[in-house]
CSV table of C-alpha atoms in Angstrom, one decimal:
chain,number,residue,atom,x,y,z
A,155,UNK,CA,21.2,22.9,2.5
A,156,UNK,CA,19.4,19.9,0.5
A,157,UNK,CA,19.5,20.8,-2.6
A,158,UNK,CA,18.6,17.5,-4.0
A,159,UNK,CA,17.3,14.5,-3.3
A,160,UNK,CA,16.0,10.9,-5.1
A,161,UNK,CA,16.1,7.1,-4.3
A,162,UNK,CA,15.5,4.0,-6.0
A,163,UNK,CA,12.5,1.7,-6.2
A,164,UNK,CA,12.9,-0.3,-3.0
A,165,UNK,CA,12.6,-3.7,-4.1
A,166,UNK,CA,12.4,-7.3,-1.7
A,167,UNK,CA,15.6,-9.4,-1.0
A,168,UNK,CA,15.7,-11.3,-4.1
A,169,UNK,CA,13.3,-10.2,-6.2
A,170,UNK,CA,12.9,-7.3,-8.2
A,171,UNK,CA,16.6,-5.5,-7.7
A,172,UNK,CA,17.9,-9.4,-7.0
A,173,UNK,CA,21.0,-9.1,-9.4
A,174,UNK,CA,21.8,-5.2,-8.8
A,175,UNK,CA,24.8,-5.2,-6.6
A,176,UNK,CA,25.2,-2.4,-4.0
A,177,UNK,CA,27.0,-0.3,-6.4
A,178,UNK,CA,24.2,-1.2,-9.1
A,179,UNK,CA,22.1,0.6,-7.2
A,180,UNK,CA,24.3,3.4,-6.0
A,181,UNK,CA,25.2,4.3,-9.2
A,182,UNK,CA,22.3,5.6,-11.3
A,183,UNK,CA,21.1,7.6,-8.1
A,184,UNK,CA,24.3,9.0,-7.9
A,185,UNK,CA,24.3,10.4,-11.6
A,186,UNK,CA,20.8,11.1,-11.1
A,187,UNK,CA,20.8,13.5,-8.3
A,188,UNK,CA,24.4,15.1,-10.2
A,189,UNK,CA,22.2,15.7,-13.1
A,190,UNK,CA,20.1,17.4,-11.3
A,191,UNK,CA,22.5,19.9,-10.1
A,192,UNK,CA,23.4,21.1,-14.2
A,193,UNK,CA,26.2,23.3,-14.4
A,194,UNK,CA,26.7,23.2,-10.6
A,195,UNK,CA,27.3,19.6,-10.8
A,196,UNK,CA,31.1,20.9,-11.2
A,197,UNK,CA,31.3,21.8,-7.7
A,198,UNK,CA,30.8,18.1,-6.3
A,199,UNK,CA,33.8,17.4,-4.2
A,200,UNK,CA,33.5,14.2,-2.3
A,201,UNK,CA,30.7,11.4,-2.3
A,202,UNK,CA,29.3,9.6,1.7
A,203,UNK,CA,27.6,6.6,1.3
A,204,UNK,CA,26.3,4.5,4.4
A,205,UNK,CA,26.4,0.7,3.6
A,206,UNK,CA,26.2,-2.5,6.1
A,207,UNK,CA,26.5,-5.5,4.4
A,208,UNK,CA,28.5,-5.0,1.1
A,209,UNK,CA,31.1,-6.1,-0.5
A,210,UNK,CA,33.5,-4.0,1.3
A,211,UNK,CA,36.1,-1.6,0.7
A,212,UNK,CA,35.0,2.3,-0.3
A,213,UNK,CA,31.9,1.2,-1.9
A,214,UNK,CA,31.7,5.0,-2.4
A,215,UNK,CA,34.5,5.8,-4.2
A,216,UNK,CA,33.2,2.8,-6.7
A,217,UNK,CA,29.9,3.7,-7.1
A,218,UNK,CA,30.9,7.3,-7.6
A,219,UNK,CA,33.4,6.2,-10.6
A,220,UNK,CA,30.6,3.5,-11.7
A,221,UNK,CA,28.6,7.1,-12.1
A,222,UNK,CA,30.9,8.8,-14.1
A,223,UNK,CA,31.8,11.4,-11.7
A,224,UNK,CA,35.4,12.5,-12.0
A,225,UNK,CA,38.0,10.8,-10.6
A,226,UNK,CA,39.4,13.7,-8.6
A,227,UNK,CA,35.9,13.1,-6.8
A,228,UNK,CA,36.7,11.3,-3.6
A,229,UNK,CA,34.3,8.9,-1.6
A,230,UNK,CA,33.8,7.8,1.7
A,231,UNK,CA,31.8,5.1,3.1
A,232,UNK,CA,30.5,4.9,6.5
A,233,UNK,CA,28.8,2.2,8.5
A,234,UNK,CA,26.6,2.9,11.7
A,235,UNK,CA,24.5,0.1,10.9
A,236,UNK,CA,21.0,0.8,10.0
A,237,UNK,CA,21.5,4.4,10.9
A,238,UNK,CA,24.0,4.6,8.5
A,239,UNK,CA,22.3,6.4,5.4
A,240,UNK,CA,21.6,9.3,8.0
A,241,UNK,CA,24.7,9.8,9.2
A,242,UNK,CA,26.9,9.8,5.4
A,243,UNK,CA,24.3,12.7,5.5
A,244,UNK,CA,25.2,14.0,9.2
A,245,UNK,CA,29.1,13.9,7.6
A,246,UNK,CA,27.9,15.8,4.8
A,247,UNK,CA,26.3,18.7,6.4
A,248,UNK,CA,29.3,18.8,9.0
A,249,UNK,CA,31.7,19.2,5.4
A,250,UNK,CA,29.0,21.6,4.0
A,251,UNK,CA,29.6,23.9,7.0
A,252,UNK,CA,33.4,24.2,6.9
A,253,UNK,CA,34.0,23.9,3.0
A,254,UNK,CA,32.3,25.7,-0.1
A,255,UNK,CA,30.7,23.4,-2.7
A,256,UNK,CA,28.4,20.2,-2.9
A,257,UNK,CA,28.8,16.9,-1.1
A,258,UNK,CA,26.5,14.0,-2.4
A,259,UNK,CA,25.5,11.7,0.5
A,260,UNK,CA,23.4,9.2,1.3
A,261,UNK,CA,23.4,5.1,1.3
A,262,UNK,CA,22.8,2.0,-0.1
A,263,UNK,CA,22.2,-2.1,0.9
A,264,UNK,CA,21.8,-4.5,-1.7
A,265,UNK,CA,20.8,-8.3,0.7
A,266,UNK,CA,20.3,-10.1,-2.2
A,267,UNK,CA,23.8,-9.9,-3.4
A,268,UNK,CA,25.6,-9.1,-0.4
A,269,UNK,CA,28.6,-11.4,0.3
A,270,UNK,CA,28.7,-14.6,2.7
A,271,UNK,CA,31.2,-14.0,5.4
A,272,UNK,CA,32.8,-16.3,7.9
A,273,UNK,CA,35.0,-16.3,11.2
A,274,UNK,CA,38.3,-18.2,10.5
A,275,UNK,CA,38.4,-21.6,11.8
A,276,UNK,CA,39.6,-22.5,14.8
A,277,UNK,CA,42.9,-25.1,14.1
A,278,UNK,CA,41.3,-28.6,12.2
A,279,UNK,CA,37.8,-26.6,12.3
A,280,UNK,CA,35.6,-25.7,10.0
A,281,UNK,CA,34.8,-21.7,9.0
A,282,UNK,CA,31.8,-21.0,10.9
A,283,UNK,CA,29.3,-18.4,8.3
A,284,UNK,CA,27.9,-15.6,10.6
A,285,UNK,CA,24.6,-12.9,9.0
A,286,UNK,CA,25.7,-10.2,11.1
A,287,UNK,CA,28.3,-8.2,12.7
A,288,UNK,CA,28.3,-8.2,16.3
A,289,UNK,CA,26.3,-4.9,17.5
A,290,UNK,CA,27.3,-4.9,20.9
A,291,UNK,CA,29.9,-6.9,23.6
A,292,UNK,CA,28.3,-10.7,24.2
A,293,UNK,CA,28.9,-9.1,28.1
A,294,UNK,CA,26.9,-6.0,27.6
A,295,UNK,CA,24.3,-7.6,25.4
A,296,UNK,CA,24.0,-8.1,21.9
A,297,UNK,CA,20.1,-9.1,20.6
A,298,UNK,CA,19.3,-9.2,17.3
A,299,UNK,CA,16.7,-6.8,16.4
A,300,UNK,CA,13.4,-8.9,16.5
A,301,UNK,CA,13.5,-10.2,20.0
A,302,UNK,CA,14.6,-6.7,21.2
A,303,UNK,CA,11.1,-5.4,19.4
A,304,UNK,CA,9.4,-8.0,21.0
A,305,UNK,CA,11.3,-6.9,24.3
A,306,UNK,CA,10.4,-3.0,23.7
A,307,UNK,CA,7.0,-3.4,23.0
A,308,UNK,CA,6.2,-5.3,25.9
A,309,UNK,CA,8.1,-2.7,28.5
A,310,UNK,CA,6.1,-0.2,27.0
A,311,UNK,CA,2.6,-2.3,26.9
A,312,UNK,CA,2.1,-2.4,23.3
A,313,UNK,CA,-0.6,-4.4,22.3
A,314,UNK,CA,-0.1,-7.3,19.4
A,315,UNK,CA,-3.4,-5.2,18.2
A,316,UNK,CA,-2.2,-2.2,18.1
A,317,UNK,CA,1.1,-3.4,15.9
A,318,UNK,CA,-0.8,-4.6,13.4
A,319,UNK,CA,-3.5,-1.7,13.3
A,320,UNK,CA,-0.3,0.5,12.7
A,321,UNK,CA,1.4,-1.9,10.1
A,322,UNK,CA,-1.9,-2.1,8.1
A,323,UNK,CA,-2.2,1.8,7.8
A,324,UNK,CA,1.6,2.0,6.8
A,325,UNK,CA,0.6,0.0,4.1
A,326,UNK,CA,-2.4,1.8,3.0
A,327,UNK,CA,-0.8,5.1,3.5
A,328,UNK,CA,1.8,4.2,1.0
A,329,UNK,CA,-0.5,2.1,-1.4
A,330,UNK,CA,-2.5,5.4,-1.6
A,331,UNK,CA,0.7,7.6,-2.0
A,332,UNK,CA,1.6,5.1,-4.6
A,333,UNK,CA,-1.8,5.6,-6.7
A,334,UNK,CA,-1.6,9.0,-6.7
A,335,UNK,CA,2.1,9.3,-7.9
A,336,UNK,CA,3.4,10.5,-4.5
A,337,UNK,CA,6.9,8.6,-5.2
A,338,UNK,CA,7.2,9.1,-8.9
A,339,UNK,CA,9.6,12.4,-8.8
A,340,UNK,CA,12.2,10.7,-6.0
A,341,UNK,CA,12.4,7.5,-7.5
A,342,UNK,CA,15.4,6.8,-10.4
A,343,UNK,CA,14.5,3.4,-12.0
A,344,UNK,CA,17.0,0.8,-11.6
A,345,UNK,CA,17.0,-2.4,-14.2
A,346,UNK,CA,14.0,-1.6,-15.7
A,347,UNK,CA,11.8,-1.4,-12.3
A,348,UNK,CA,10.4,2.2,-11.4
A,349,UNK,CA,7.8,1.3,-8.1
A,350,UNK,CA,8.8,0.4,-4.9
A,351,UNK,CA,7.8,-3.4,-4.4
A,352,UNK,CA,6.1,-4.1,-0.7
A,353,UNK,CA,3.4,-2.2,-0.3
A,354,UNK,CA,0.4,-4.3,-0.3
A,355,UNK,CA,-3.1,-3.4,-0.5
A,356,UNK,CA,-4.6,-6.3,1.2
A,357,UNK,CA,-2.8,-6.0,4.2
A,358,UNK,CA,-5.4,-5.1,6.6
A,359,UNK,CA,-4.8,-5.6,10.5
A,360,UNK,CA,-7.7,-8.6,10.2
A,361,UNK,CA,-5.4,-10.6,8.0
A,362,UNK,CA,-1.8,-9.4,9.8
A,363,UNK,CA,-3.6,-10.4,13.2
A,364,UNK,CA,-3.5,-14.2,11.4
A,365,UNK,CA,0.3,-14.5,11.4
A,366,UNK,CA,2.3,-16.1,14.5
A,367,UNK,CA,4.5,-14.8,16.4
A,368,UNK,CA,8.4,-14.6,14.7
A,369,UNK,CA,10.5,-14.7,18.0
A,370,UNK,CA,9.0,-16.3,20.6
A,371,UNK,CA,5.1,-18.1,21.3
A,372,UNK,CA,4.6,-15.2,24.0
A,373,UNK,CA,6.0,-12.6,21.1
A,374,UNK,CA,3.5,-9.6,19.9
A,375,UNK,CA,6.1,-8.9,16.7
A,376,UNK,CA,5.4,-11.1,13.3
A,377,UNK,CA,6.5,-10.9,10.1
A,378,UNK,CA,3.7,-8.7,9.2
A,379,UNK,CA,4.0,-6.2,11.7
A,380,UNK,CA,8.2,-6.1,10.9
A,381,UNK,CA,9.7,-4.5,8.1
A,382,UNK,CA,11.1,-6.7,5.3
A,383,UNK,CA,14.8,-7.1,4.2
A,384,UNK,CA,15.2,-5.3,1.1
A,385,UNK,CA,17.1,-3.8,-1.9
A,386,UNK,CA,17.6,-0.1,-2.6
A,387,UNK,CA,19.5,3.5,-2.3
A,388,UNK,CA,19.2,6.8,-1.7
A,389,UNK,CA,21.3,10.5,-2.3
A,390,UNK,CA,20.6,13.8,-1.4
A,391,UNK,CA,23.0,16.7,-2.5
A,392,UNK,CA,24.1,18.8,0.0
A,393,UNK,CA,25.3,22.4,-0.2
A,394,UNK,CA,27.0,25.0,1.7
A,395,UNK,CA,24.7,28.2,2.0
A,396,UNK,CA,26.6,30.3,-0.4
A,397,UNK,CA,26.2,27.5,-3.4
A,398,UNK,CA,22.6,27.6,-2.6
A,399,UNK,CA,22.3,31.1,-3.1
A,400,UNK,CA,23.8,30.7,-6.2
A,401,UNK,CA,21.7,28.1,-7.5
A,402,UNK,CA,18.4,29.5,-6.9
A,403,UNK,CA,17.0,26.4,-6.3
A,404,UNK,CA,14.4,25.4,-3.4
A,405,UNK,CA,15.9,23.2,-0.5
A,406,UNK,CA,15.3,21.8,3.1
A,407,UNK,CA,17.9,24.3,5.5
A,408,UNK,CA,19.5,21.4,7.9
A,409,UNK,CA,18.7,23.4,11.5
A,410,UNK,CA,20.1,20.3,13.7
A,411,UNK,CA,21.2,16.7,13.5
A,412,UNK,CA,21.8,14.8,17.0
A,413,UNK,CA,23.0,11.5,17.7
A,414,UNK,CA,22.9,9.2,20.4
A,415,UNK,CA,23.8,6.3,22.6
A,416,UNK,CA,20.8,3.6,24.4
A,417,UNK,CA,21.0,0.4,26.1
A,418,UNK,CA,21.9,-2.2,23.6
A,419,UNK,CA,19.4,-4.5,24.7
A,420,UNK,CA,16.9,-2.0,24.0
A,421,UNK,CA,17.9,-0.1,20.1
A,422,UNK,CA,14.7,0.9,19.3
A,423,UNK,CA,14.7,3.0,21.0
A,424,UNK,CA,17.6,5.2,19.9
A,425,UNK,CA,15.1,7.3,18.1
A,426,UNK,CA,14.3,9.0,21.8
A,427,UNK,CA,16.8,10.7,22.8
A,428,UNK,CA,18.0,11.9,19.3
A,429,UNK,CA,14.8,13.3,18.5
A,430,UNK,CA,15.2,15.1,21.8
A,431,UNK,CA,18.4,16.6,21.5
A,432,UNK,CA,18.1,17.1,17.8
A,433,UNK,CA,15.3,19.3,18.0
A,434,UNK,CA,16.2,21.4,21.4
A,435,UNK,CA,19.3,22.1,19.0
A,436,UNK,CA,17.1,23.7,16.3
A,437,UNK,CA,15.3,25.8,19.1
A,438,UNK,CA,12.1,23.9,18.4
A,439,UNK,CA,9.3,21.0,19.3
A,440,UNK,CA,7.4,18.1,17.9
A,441,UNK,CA,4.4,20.3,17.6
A,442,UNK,CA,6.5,22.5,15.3
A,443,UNK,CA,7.3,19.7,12.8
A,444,UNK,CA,4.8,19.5,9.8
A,445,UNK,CA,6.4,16.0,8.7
A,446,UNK,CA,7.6,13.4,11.0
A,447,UNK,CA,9.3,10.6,9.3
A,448,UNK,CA,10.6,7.4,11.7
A,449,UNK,CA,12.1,4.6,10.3
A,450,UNK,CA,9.2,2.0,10.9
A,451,UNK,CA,12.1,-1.7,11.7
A,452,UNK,CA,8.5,-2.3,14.3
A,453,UNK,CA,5.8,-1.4,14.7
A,454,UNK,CA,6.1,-2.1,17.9
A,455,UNK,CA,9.2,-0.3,18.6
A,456,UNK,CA,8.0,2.8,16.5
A,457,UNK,CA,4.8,3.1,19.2
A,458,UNK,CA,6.6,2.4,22.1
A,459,UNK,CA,9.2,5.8,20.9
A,460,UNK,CA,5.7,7.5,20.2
A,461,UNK,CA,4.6,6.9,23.6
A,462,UNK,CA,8.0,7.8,24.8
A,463,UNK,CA,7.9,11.5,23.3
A,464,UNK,CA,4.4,11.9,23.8
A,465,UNK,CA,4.3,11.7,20.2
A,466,UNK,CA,0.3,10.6,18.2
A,467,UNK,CA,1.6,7.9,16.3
A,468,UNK,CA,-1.1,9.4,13.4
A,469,UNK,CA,1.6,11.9,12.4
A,470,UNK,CA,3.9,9.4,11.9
A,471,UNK,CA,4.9,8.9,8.2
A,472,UNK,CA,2.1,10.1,6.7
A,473,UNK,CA,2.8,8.6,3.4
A,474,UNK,CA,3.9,5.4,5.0
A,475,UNK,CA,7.2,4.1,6.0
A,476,UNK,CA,9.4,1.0,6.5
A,477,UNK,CA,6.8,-1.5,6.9
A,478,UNK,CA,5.2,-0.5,3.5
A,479,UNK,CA,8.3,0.6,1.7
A,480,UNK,CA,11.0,-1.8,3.1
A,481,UNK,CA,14.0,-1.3,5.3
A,482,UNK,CA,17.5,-1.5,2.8
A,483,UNK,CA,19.6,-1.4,6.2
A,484,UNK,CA,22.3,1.3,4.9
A,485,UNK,CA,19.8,3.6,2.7
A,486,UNK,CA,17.3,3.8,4.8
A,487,UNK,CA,18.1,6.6,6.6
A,488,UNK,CA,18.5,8.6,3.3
A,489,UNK,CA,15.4,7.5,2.2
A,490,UNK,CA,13.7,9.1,5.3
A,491,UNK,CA,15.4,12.5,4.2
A,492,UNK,CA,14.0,11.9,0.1
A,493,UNK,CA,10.7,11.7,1.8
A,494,UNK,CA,11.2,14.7,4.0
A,495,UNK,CA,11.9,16.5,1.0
A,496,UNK,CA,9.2,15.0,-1.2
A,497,UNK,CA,6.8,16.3,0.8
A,498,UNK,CA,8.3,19.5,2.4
A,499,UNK,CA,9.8,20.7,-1.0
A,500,UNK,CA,7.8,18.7,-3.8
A,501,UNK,CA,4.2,18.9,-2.3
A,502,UNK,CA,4.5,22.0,-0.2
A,503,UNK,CA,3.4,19.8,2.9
A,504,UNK,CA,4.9,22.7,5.6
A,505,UNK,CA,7.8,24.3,7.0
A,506,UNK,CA,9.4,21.8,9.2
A,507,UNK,CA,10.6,18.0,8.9
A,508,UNK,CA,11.8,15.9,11.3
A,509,UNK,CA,13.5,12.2,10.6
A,510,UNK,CA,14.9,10.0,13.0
A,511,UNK,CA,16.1,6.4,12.8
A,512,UNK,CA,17.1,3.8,15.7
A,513,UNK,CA,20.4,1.2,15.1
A,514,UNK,CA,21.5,-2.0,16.4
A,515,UNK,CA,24.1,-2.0,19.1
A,516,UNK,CA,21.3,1.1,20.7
A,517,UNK,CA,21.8,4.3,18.9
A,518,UNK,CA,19.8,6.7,17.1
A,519,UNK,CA,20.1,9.3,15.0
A,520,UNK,CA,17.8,12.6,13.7
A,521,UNK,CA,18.0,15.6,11.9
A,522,UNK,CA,15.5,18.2,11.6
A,523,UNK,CA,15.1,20.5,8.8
A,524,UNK,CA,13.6,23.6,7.2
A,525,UNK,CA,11.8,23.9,3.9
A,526,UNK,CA,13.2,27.1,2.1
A,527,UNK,CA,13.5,29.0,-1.6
């Protein structure tokens, strides 16, 4: 059961959140959601944080202390890429079931601060720097995420038009959710900001169809139809059944989580087959689901999954997504599971949520839920 659930502002690489380290950022959310809980706050027994790029070590068991949560509070921190914040949550549920009490989880990615790493030289060399971990084997294929959205959209016949149409109602979806305080009761202000940063209002597809292509002259994916590379965390509390009766609280039931394995030269679309299994393990269907939430990394990539599951992209993210928000690589995840509950829990928008998120190296992740008292 999610009992709880907030985020930060999601701010761009190097801007608003710029000097918040991963922790930074972690750490008020963390306090946040355990101040939520009151009295029942006493029966958190371990913290799961997802996190790509940090500074390593348990960034979990830091930000936990960095909270003020007891030190007989453990942490764990867990990396499947961009699919990580969704699977600290996975971990958590899995705990939940076997063990009474509450398990925060979610995840975090700070860019702007994240440390420069480099392969050891080679003897009289030089250390060669390197952005990213390897996703897959050289052998088996290893693209980074942009060409492989360019490569997905065009196996599936996605129109550059049709990209950009999506990203400029991503944008207006969330400047409108913005307007009307849609975000203001998930989001914990962090260093004095309290709105998420992207979303632009001006963004329509007329001016996004403008911008060239960002991998490639005979590419349909551009830095306006991408997500950006961005700042920000997010934690949900999650409790067994029995602690939830006890609260008395409203809460999303987790029915299913699923998660899968995809070519590596196509990750996008890992959301497929999780979305698949995840919901033939809660017994139910995309027409069931009141609130699909998809991490938008492409728009591209997010039609061409839509296509794939017969899914109308128009009940995708109804309050926008990545594109609007941001992607912070190791939260993001969580944040799709803040929103679920948002709107489930928060605005009594239905019964059923579904959210679902692709990773490099071609896997996906989803977990389907159920809004109860």
């Amino acid at each position: 059961m999610i009992v709880q659930a907030l985020r930060t502002p999601i701010g761009t690489a190097g801007m608003s959140l710029g000097s918040a380290s991963a922790a930074d950022l972690a750490a008020p959310v963390i306090d946040a959601v355990a101040a939520g809980l009151g009295e029942h706050a006493a029966a958190v027994r371990e913290v799961v944080l997802g996190n790509c790029m940090g500074p390593g070590g348990n960034l979990a068991r830091v930000a936990a202390l960095q909270a003020g949560l007891p030190v007989t509070v453990p942490g764990l921190t867990v990396d499947r890429q961009c699919g990580s914040g969704l699977a600290a949550i996975v971990q958590a549920a899995s705990t939940a079931r076997d063990e009474a009490g509450l398990v925060l989880a979610g995840g975090v990615e700070s860019p702007s601060t994240a440390p420069w790493r480099c392969w050891p030289p080679a003897p009289g060399g030089e250390p060669t720097r390197y952005t990213r971990a390897p996703f897959a084997p050289a052998e088996t294929g290893d693209p980074d995420m942009g060409p492989a959205a360019d490569a997905l959209a065009a196996d599936f016949a996605v129109s550059r038009a049709r990209q950009d149409d999506y990203a400029a109602r991503s944008h207006a979806r969330a400047v409108a959710t913005q307007r009307a305080g849609g975000f203001t009761a998930e989001i914990v202000p962090v260093a004095g900001v309290d709105r998420d940063e992207r979303p632009r209002e001006r963004f329509t597809a007329e001016r996004l169809a403008r911008l060239r292509p960002a991998f490639g002259a005979g590419g349909t994916v551009t830095a306006g139809n991408s997500c950006g590379i961005n700042d920000g965390a997010a934690v949900v509390a999650v409790a067994d059944a029995g602690s939830h009766r006890r609260m008395g609280v409203p809460a999303l039931r987790i029915l299913a989580t699923a998660t899968a394995g995809v070519d590596p030269n196509r990750p996008g679309l890992g959301i497929v087959p999780a979305t698949r299994t995840a919901l033939g393990r809660a017994g139910l269907t995309l027409d069931d689901m009141d609130v699909i939430e998809f991490n938008e990394a492409f728009a591209g990539q997010v039609l061409a999954c839509c296509t794939a599951l017969h899914l109308d992209p128009e009940r995708v993210c109804p309050e926008g997504g990545a594109l609007a928000l941001g992607h912070p690589w190791g939260a993001s995840g969580a944040v799709l599971v803040v929103r679920l509950f948002t709107q489930l829990l928060r605005g009594g928008g239905g019964r059923y949520g579904l959210a679902a998120i692709a990773v490099g190296g071609g896997q996906g992740v989803a977990l389907v839920v159920e809004a109860c008292a």
